[in-house]
Amino acid sequence: MATEDKNRATAAAILPLVGGAANVSSIAHCMTRLRLGLHDRSLVDDEALKAVPAVMGVVEDDTYQIVLGPGTVARVTPEFEQLVEEERASAPPVVHTSEELAAQGAAIKAQQKTKNATPFKLFLRRIANIFVPLIPALIGCGIIAGLNGLLVNLEWLPSVTPALAAMASGFMALIAVFVGYNTAKEFGGTPILGGAVAAIIVFPGVANIDAFGQTLSPGQGGVLGALGAAVLAVYVEKWCRRWVPEALDVLVTPTLTVLISGLVTIFGLMYVAGEVSSAIGTFADWLLSTGGAGAGFLLGGFFLPLVMLGLHQALIPIHTTLIEQQGFTVLLPILAMAGAGQVGAAAAVYLRLPRNESIRRTIKSALPAGLLGVGEPLIYGVSLPLGRPFITACVGGAFGGGFVGLFNQLGDSVGSTAIGPSGWALFPLLDGNHGLGSTIAIYAGGLAVGYVAGFVATYFFGFSKALLEEFNVSQEPATSRVAATGPASAAGDTPVKEPAGV
């Protein structure tokens, strides 16, 4: 038998034993192994594969690996790829439903979550866990602050506005304490000790203390100082638990924890964290006053990829610091434009796939949530599994962010008094330096630009010819085909793990 025929025969013997072409999601090889990504591992016949003359063994890892040996694997792999393509070409057209896209999106999300489990990203996740529980209070107090500002400007209910101001400001005045409490809890210490050390930062009496030749100010260092103080308290407490006798632990450990951490906080952390906090505020102002549209374009365009990489969590303490310093964060309205791009892209997908009733139903059900800033149903159910529409959606977010950034550069700051909401849900939390009407108009304009840019980019550039042929298919034939062939053939329709059409 000729060598080419032998290699093709080996490939032909392997293909049905791994579930056929419909069960293969990826093909690669190393020096000795054919590495296959499979949709359904249960369709593989291990024993029959091992009996194929050219197969030396099988290994199951993140891919299914068939050991063929050096030289042989490099010759069998192209034949295997050709057979897979031929079998797929001769197969009836596969109809993609919204359920498949949702499953594909969930697979991508789970895969990305696994990739994000690096030490640095896990650390960022712990930081996020400290601040996320504070979001409901930030939202509630932020809305009350906005309402109070409106009443003050209109000179309505003057007897009520002082009370509203107290409600809006009380939490922010003590936010360092809550950050300290959550930090100690997250890092494995006693939460109340973390809160006690952080409370030093907001205690009015620190105004009588000098450090580094400067008189301290209550609140100096803010949430960053509170975070650092509480982390230090956790390590001091754990050290005490190891060395202090049990009989004295209840007295000595909390005393030493507060004493040591408190002294370091007063004579070190408050000053250092204060300088860092001031630098963050200064940099944010400089970035948008000089970079403006360009900075907004980049922030709006790259925010969703940052979310997928888990790096967006690093922004949470930055947002909180800006709110604590300036009363609002100028970054959030720009980042919210990423969601606007997704909405525009979803509308374009809806029009570009008129025959796919299933995907269109998903878009119609997820679009209201997307308008309110809840983007996951559209991202993981529509744009990300399709591949290219996710990229064009990011383009829409970039243009929306550039629009808001431009007005920041022109002197009209647009900010949010809280973190968490996005889309239309952010309107009640908007604040700025030139009145509420101007702020709302600029933010609404940014959303409109994001919608339009995301729609146009996706409608004209979001689909290749092959992608349209694959997905713009009516769902009706799928029902009859599955009914005619039974559940076994439907197993081959399991969605691939990689985005389509990129």
Coordinates of C-alpha atoms in Angstrom, one line a residue, residues 29 39 48 64 91-92 100 125 147 149 169 185 195 240 260 266 271 278 296 305 322 336 342 355-356 372 462 488:
H29 CA -0.9 17.9 16.4
H39 CA -18.0 18.2 21.5
A48 CA -11.5 0.4 19.0
Y64 CA -8.3 14.1 23.2
A91 CA -23.7 16.7 5.6
P92 CA -27.1 18.4 5.6
E100 CA -27.0 26.5 20.7
R125 CA -11.3 39.3 42.3
L147 CA -32.6 64.1 44.1
G149 CA -29.3 68.4 44.2
S169 CA -23.5 61.8 52.7
K185 CA -13.4 39.4 56.2
G195 CA -13.2 48.1 60.6
C240 CA -0.6 37.1 67.1
I260 CA 0.4 48.0 65.6
I266 CA -1.4 57.0 61.2
Y271 CA 0.0 59.9 54.0
S278 CA -4.7 62.4 44.8
G296 CA -12.8 57.8 25.6
P305 CA -12.3 42.6 26.5
L322 CA -13.0 59.2 42.5
A336 CA -21.0 52.3 30.0
Q342 CA -23.7 45.7 22.2
R355 CA -34.7 33.6 8.7
N356 CA -33.3 32.5 12.1
L372 CA -30.8 48.9 31.1
G462 CA -20.1 41.9 11.2
A488 CA -28.6 10.4 18.0

